[in-house]
PDB file of C-alpha atoms in Angstrom:
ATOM      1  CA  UNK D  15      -1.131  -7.712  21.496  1.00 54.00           C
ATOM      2  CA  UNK D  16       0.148 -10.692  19.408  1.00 62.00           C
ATOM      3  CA  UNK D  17      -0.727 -10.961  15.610  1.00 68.00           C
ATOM      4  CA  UNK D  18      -2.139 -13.236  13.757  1.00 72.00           C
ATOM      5  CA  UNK D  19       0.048 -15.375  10.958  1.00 74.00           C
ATOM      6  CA  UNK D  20      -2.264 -13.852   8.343  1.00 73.00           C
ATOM      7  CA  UNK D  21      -2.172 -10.205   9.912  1.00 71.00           C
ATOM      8  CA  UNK D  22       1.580 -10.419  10.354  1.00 71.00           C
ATOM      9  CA  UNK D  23       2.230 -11.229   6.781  1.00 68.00           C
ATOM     10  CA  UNK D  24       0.102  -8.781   5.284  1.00 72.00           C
ATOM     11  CA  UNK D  25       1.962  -5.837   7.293  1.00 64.00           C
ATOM     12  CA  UNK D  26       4.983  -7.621   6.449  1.00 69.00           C
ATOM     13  CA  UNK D  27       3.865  -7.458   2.531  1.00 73.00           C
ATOM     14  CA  UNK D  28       2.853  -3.660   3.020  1.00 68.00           C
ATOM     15  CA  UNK D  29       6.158  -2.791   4.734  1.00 66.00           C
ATOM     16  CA  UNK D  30       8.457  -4.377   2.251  1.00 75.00           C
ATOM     17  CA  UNK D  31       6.210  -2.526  -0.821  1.00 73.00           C
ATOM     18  CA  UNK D  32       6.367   0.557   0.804  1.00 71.00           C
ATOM     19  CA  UNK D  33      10.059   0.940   1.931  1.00 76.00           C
ATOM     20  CA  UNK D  34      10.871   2.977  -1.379  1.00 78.00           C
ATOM     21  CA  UNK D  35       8.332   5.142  -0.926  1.00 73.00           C
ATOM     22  CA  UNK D  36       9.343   5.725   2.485  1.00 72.00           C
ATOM     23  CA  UNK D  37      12.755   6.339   1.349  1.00 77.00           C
ATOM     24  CA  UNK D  38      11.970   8.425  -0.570  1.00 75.00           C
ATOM     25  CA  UNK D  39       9.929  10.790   1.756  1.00 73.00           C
ATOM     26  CA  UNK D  40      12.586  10.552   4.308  1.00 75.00           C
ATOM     27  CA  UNK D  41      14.993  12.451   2.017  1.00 81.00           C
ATOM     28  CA  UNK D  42      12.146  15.247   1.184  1.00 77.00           C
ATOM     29  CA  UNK D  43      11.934  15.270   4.707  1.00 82.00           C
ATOM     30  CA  UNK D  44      15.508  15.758   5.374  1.00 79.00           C
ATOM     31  CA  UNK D  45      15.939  18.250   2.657  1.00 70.00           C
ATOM     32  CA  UNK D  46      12.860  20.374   3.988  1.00 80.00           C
ATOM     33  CA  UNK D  47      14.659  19.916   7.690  1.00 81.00           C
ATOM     34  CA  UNK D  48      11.253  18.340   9.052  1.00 87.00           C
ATOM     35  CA  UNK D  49      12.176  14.738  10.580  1.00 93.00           C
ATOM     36  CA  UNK D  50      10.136  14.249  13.301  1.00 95.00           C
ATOM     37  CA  UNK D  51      10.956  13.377  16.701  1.00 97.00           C
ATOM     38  CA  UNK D  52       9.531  10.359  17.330  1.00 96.00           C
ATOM     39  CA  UNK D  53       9.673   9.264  21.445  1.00 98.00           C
ATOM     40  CA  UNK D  54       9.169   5.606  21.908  1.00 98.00           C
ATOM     41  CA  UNK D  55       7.951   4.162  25.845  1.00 98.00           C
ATOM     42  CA  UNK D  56       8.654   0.522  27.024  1.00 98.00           C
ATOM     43  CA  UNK D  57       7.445  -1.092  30.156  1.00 98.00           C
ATOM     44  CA  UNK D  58       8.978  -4.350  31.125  1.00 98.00           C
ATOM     45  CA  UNK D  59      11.899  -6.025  29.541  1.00 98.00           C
ATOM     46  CA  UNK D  60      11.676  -9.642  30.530  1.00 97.00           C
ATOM     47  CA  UNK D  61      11.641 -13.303  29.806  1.00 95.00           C
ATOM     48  CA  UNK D  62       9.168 -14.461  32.106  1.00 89.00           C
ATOM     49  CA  UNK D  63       5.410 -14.156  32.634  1.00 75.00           C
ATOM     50  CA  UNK D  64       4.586 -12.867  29.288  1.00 76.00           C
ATOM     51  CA  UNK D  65       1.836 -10.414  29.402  1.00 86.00           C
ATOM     52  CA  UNK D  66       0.296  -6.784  26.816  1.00 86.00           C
ATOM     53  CA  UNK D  67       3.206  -4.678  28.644  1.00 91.00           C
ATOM     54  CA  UNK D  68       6.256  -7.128  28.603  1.00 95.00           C
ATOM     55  CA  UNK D  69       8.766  -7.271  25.979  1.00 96.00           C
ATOM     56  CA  UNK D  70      11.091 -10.136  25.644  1.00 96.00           C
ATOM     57  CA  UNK D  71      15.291  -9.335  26.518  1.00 97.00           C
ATOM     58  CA  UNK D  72      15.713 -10.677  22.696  1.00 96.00           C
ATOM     59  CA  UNK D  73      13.294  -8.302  21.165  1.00 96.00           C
ATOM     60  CA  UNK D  74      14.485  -4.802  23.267  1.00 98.00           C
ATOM     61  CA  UNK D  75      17.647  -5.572  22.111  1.00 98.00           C
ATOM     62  CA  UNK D  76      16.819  -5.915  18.902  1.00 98.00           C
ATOM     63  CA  UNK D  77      14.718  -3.007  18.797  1.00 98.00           C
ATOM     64  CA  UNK D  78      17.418  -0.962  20.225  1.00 98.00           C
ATOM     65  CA  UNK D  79      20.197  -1.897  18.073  1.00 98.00           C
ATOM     66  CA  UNK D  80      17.474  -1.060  14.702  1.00 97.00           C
ATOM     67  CA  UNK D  81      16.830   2.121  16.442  1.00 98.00           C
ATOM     68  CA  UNK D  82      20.627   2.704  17.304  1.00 98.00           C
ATOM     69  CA  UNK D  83      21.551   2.250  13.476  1.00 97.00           C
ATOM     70  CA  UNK D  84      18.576   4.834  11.855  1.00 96.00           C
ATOM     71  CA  UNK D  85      18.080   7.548  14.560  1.00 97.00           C
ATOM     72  CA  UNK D  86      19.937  10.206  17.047  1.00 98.00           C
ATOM     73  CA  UNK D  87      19.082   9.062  20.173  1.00 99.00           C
ATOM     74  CA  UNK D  88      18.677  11.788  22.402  1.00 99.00           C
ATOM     75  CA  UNK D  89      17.611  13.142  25.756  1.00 99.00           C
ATOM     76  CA  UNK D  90      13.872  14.722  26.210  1.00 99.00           C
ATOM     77  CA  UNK D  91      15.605  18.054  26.411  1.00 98.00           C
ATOM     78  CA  UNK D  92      17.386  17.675  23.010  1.00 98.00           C
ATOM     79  CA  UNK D  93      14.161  16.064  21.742  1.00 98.00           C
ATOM     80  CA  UNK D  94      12.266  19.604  22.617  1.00 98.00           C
ATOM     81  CA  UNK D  95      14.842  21.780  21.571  1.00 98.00           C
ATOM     82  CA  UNK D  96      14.449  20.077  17.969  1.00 97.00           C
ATOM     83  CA  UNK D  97      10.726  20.481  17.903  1.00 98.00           C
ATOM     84  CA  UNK D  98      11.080  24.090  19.558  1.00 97.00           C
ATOM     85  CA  UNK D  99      13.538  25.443  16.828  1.00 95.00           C
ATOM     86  CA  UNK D 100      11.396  24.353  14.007  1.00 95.00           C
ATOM     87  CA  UNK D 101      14.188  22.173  11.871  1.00 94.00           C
ATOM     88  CA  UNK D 102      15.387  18.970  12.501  1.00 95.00           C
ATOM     89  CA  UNK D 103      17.123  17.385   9.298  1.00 93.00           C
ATOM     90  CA  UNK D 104      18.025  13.945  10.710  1.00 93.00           C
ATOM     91  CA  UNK D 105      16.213  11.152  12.276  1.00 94.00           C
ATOM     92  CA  UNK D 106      15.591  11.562  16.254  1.00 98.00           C
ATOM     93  CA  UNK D 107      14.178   9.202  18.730  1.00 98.00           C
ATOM     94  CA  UNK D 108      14.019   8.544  22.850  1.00 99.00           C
ATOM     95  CA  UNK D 109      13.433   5.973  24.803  1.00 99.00           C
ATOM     96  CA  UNK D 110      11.379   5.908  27.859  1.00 99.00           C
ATOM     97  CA  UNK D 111       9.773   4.084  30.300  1.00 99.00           C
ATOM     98  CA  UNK D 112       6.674   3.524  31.963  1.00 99.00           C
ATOM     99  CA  UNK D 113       5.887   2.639  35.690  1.00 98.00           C
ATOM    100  CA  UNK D 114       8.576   1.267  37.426  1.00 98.00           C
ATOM    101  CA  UNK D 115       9.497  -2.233  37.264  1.00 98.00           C
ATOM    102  CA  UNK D 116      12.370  -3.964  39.177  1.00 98.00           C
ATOM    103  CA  UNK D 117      13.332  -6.418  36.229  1.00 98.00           C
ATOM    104  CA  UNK D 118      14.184  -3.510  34.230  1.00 99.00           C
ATOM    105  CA  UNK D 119      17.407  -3.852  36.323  1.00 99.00           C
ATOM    106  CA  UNK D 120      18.848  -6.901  34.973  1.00 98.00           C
ATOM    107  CA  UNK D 121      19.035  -6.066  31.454  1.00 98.00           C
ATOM    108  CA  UNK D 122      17.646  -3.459  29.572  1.00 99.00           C
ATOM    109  CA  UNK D 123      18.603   0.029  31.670  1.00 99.00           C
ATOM    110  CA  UNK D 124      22.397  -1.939  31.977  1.00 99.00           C
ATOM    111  CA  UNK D 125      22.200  -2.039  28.239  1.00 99.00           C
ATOM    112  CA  UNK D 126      21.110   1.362  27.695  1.00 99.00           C
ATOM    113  CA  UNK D 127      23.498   2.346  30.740  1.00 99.00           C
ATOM    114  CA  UNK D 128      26.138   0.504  28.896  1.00 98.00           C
ATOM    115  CA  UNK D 129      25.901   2.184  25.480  1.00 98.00           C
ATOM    116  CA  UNK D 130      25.812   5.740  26.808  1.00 98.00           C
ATOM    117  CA  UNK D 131      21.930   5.846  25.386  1.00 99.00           C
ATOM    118  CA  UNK D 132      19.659   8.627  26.908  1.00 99.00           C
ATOM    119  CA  UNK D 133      16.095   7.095  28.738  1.00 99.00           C
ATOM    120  CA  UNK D 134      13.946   8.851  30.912  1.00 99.00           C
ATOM    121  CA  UNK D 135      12.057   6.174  33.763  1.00 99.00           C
ATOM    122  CA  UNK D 136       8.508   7.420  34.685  1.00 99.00           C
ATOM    123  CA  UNK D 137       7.628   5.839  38.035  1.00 99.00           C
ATOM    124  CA  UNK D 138       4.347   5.809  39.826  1.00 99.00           C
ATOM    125  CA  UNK D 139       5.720   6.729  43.246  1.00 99.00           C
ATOM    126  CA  UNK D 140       3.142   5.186  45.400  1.00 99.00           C
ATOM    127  CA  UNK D 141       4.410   1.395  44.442  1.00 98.00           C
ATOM    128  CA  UNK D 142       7.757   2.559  44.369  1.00 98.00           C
ATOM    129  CA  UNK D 143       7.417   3.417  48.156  1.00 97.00           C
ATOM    130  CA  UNK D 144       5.434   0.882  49.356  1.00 97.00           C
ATOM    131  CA  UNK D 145       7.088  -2.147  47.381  1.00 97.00           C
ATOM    132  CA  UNK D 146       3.304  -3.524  46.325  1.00 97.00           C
ATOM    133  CA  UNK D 147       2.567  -5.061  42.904  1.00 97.00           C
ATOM    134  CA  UNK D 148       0.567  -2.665  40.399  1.00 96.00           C
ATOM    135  CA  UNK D 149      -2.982  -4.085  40.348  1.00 94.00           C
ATOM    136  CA  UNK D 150      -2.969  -4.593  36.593  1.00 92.00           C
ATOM    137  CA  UNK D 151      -0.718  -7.066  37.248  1.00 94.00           C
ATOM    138  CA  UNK D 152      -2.787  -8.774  40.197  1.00 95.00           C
ATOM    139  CA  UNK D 153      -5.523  -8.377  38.304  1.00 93.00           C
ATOM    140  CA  UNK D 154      -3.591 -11.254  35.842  1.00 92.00           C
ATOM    141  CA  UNK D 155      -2.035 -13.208  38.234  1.00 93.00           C
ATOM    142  CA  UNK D 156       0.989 -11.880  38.053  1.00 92.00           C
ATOM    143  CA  UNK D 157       2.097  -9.576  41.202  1.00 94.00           C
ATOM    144  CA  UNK D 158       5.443  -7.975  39.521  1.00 96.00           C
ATOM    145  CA  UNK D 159       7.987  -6.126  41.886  1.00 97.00           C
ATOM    146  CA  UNK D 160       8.020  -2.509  41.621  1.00 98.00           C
ATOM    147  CA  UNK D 161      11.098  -1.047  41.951  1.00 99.00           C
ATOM    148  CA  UNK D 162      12.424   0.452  44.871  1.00 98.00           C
ATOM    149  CA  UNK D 163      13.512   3.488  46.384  1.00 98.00           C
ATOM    150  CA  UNK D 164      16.775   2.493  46.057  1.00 99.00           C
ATOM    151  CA  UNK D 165      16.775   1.746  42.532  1.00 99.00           C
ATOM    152  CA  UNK D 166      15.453   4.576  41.601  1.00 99.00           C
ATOM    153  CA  UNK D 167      18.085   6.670  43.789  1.00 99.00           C
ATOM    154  CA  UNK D 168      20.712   4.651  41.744  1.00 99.00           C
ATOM    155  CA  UNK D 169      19.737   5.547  38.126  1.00 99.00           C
ATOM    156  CA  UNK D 170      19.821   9.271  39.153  1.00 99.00           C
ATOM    157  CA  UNK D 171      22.707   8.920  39.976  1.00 98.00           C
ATOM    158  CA  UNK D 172      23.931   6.754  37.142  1.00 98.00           C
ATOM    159  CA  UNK D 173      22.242   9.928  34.891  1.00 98.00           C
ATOM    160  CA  UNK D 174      18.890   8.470  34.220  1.00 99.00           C
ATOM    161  CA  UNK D 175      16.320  11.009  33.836  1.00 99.00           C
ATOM    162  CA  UNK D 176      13.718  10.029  36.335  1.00 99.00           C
ATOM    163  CA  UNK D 177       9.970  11.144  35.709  1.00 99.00           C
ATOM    164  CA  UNK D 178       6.810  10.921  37.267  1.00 99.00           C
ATOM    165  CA  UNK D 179       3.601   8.666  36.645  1.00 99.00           C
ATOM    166  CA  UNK D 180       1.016   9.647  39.202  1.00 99.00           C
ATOM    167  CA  UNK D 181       1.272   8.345  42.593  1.00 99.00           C
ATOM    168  CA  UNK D 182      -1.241   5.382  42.110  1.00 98.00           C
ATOM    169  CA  UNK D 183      -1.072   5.093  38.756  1.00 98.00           C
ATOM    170  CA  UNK D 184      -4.582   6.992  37.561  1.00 98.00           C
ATOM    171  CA  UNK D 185      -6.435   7.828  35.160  1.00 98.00           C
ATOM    172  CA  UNK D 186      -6.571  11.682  35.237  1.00 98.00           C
ATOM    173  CA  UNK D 187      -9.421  11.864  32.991  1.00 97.00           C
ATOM    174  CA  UNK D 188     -11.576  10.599  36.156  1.00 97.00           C
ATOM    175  CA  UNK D 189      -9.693  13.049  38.676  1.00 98.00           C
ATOM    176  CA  UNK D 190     -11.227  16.171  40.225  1.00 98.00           C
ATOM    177  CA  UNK D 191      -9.120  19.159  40.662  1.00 98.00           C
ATOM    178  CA  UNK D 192      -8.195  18.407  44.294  1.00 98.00           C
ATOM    179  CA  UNK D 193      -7.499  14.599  43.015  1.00 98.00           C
ATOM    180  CA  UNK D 194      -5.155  15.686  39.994  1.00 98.00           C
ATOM    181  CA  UNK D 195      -3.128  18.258  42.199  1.00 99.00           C
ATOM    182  CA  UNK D 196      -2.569  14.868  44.998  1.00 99.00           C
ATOM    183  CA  UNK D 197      -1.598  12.874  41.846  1.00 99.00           C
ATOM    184  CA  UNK D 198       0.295  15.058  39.868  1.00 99.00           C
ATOM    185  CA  UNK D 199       2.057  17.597  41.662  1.00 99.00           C
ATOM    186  CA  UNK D 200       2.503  15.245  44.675  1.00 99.00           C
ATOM    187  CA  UNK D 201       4.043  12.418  42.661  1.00 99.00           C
ATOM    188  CA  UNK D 202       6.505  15.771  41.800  1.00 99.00           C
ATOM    189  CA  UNK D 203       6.834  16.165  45.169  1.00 99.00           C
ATOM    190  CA  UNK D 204       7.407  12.765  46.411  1.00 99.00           C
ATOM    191  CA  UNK D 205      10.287  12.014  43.489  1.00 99.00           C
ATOM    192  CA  UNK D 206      12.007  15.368  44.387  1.00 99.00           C
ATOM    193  CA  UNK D 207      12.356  14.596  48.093  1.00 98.00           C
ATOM    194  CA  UNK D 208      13.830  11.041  47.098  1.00 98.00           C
ATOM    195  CA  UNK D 209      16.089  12.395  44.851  1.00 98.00           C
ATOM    196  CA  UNK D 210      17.182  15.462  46.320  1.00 98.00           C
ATOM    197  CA  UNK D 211      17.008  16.996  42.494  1.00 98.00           C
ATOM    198  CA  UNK D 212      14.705  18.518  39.987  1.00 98.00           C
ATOM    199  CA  UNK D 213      12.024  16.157  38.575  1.00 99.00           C
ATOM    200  CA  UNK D 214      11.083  17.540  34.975  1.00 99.00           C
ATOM    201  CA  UNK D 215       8.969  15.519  33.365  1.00 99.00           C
ATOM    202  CA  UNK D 216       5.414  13.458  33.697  1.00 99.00           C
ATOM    203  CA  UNK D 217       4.104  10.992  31.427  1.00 99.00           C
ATOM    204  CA  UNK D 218       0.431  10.399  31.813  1.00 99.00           C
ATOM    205  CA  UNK D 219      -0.777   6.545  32.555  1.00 98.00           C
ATOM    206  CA  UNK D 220      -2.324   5.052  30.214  1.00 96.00           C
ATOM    207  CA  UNK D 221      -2.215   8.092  27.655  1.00 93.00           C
ATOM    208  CA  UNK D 222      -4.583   7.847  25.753  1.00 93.00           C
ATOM    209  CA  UNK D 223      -6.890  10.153  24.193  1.00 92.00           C
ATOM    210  CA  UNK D 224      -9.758   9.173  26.706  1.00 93.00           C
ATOM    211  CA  UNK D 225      -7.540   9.344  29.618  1.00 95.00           C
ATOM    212  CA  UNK D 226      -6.517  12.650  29.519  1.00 96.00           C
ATOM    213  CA  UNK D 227      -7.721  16.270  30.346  1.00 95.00           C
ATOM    214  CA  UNK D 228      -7.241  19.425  29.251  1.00 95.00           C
ATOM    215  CA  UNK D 229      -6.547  20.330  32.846  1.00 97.00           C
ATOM    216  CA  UNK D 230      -4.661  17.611  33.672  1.00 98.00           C
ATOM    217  CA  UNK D 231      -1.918  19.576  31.501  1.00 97.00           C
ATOM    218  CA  UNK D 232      -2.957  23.217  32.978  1.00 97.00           C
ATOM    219  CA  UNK D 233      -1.787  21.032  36.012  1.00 98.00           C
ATOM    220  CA  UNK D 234       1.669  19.553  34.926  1.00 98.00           C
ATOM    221  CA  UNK D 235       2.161  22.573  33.355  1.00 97.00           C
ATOM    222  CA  UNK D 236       1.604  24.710  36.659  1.00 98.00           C
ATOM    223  CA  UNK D 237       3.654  22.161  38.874  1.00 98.00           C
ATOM    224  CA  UNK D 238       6.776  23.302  36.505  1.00 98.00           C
ATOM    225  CA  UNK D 239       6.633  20.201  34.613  1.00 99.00           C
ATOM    226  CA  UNK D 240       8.988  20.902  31.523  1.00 98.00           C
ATOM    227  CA  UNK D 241       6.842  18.452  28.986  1.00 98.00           C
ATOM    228  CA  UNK D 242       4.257  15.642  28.942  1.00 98.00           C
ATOM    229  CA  UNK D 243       4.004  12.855  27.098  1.00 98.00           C
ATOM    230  CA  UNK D 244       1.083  10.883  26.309  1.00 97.00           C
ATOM    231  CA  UNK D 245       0.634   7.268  24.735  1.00 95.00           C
ATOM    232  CA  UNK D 246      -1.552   6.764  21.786  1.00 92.00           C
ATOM    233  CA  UNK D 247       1.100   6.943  19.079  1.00 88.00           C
ATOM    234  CA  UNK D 248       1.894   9.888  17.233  1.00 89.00           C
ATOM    235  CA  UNK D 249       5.181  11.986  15.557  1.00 93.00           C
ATOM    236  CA  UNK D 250       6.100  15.168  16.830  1.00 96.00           C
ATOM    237  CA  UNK D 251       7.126  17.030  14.017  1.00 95.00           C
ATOM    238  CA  UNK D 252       9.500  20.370  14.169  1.00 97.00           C
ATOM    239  CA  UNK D 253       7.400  23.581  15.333  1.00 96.00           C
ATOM    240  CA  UNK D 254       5.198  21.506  16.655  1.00 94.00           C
ATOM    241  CA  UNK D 255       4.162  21.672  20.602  1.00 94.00           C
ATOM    242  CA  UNK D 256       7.149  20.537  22.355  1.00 96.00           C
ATOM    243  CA  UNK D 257       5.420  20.527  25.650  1.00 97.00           C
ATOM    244  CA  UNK D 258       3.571  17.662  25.020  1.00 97.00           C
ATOM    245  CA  UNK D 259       5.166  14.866  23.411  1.00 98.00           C
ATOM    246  CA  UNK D 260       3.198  11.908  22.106  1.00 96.00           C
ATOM    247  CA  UNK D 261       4.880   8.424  22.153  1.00 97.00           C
ATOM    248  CA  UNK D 262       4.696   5.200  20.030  1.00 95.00           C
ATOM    249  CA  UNK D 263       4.843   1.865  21.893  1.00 94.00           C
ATOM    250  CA  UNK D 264       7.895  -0.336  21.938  1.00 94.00           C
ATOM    251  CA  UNK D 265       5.674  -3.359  19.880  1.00 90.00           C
ATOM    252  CA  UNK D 266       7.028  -7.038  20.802  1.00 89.00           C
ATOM    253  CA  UNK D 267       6.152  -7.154  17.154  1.00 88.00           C
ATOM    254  CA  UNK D 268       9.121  -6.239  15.292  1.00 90.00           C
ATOM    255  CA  UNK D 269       7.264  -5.255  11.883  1.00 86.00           C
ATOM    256  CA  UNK D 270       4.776  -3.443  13.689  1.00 86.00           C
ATOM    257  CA  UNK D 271       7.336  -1.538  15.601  1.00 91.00           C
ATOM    258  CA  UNK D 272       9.570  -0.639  12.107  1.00 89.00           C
ATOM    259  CA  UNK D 273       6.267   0.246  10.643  1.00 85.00           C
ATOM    260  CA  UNK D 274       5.439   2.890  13.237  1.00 84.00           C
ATOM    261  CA  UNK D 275       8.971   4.710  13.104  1.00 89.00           C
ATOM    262  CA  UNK D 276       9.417   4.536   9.897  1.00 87.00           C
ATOM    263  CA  UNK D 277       6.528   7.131   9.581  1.00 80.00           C
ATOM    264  CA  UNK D 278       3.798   5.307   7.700  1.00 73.00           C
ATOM    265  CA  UNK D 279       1.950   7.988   5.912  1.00 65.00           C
ATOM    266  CA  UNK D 280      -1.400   6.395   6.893  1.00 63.00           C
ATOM    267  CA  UNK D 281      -0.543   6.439  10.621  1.00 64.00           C
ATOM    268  CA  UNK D 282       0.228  10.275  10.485  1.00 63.00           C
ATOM    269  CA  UNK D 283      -3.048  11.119   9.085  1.00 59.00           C
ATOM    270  CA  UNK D 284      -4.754   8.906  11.317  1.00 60.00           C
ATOM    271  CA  UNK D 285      -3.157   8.990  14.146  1.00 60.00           C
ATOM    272  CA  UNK D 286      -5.762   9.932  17.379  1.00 64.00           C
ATOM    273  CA  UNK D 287      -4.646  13.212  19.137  1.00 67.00           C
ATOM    274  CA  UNK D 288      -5.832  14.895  22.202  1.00 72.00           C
ATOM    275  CA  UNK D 289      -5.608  18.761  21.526  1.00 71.00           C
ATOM    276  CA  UNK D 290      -5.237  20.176  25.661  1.00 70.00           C
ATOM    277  CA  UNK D 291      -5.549  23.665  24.209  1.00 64.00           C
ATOM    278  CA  UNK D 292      -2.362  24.560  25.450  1.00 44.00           C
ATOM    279  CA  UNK D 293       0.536  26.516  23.307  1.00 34.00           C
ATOM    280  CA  UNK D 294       3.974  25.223  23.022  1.00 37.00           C
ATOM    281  CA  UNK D 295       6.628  26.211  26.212  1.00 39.00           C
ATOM    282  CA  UNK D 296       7.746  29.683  24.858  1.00 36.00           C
ATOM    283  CA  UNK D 297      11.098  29.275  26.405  1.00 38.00           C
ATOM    284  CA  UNK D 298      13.871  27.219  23.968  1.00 38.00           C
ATOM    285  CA  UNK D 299      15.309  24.333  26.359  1.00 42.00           C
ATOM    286  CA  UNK D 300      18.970  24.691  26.938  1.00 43.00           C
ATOM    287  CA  UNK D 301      20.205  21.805  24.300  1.00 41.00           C
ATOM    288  CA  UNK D 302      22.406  19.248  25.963  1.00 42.00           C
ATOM    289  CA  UNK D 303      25.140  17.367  24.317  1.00 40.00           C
ATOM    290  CA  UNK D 304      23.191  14.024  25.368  1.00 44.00           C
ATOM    291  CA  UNK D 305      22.977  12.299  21.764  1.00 45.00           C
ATOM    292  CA  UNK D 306      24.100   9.003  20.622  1.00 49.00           C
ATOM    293  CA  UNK D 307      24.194   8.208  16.443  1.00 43.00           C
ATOM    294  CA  UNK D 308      24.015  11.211  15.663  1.00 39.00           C
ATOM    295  CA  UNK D 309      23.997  11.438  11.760  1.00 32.00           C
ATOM    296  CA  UNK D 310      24.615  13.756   8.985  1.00 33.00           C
TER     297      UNK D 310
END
């Protein structure tokens, strides 16, 4: 959603005032070994048809070379296994990515390919197979290629981390139990037989607090999902549940974007949260060597 002049400069103004103070708790925080991990989702990198989900080839760049510079960028293994252990002195994001778009081949995974950063690429497997548009986007006009089964084959193979999004891209929170085990465990199903590998994680669609369920997760977790991740913004601090991971939005609006993962105080206290009544995994993922930046 695009800001207004007046909106942009005030969060502008508060960012620029507060940078010392967030200095400043970002060395407590590394001194008390409790950075968060903070796990950041994108959808389509683009120049054309602008639209809520799209972020411009200028602007991912941008973002990623800002994130490159302040954070370890790491793997959603690595990310759990810095949650799970309970420390984590220096700053740690991931990227990911929601859906499955086709012009996410022409620039930004080649980027990310191309500087050895980790992503994991949720795909709703139903548009994937059938090559139709996702009906948010006919809905505006705007019937966007998926990708295909092809692509996805090829960044497996390249070492992408490939996750699933639902077959049809649902709202679980409206699913009965037959419904969520078709969408959840079959979209499992449908990526492993593509792939001919293990598919370990599921991000939910949508994500947020309203569109999930606590047995939505039960689900996930019973399917041998190895984490979640929802999408309503949120840090995932050391000890907390590494199972579920909750994700910020890759903002077109730089300021926004810096304000978020910089770890506003105000956003951790008021951050929504969806509490699935579920413990964290009680195994310690294996930690893979699967980090770029990494920092003292």
């Amino acid at each position: 959603m695009q800001m207004s002049m007046a909106r942009r400069w005030l969060l502008n103004t508060y960012y620029t005032v507060s940078t010392p103070v967030r200095w400043t708790m970002e060395q407590v925080r590394r001194y008390r070994r409790h950075e968060p991990v903070q796990v950041v989702f994108y959808h389509r990198v683009a120049d054309d048809v602008p639209n809520p989900w799209t972020i411009s080839t200028q602007s991912f760049a941008e973002q990623i070379d800002w994130l490159s510079q302040r954070f370890d960028l790491v793997s959603m293994a690595e990310a759990q296994y810095r949650i799970e252990r309970g420390k984590n002195r220096r700053p740690t994001a991931v990227v990911t990515f929601d859906d499955g778009y086709a012009d996410n081949m022409n620039f930004a995974l080649p980027l990310l390919l191309e500087r050895k950063i980790p992503v994991t690429y949720f795909v709703s497997t139903d548009y994937i197979r059938n090559g139709k548009p996702f009906p948010h986007d006919v809905e505006l006009g705007q019937p966007l290629a998926p990708n295909t089964v092809d692509d996805i084959r090829r960044l497996a193979e390249a070492g992408i981390e490939i996750g699933a999004h639902t077959r049809s891209h649902a709202n679980v929170a409206e699913l009965d139990s037959q419904q969520l085990q078709h969408e959840i465990v079959g979209s499992k199903q449908d990526l492993e037989l593509m792939l001919g590998r293990e598919v370990r994680y599921f991000a939910f669609p949508y994500g947020q607090p309203q569109h999930l369920s606590g047995e939505a997760f039960q689900v996930a977790q019973q399917a041998g999902f190895a984490g979640v991740c929802s999408a309503y913004g949120g840090y995932n601090f050391p000890g907390s549940d590494s199972f579920h991971l909750e994700r910020f939005h890759g903002d077109p609006e730089f300021v926004r974007f810096k304000h978020w993962l910089s770890v506003d105080a105000m956003k951790v206290f008021r951050s929504p949260s969806f509490d699935p009544e579920l413990t964290a995994m009680p195994q310690v993922h294996e930690r893979q060597e699967c980090i770029v930046g990494e920092r003292g």
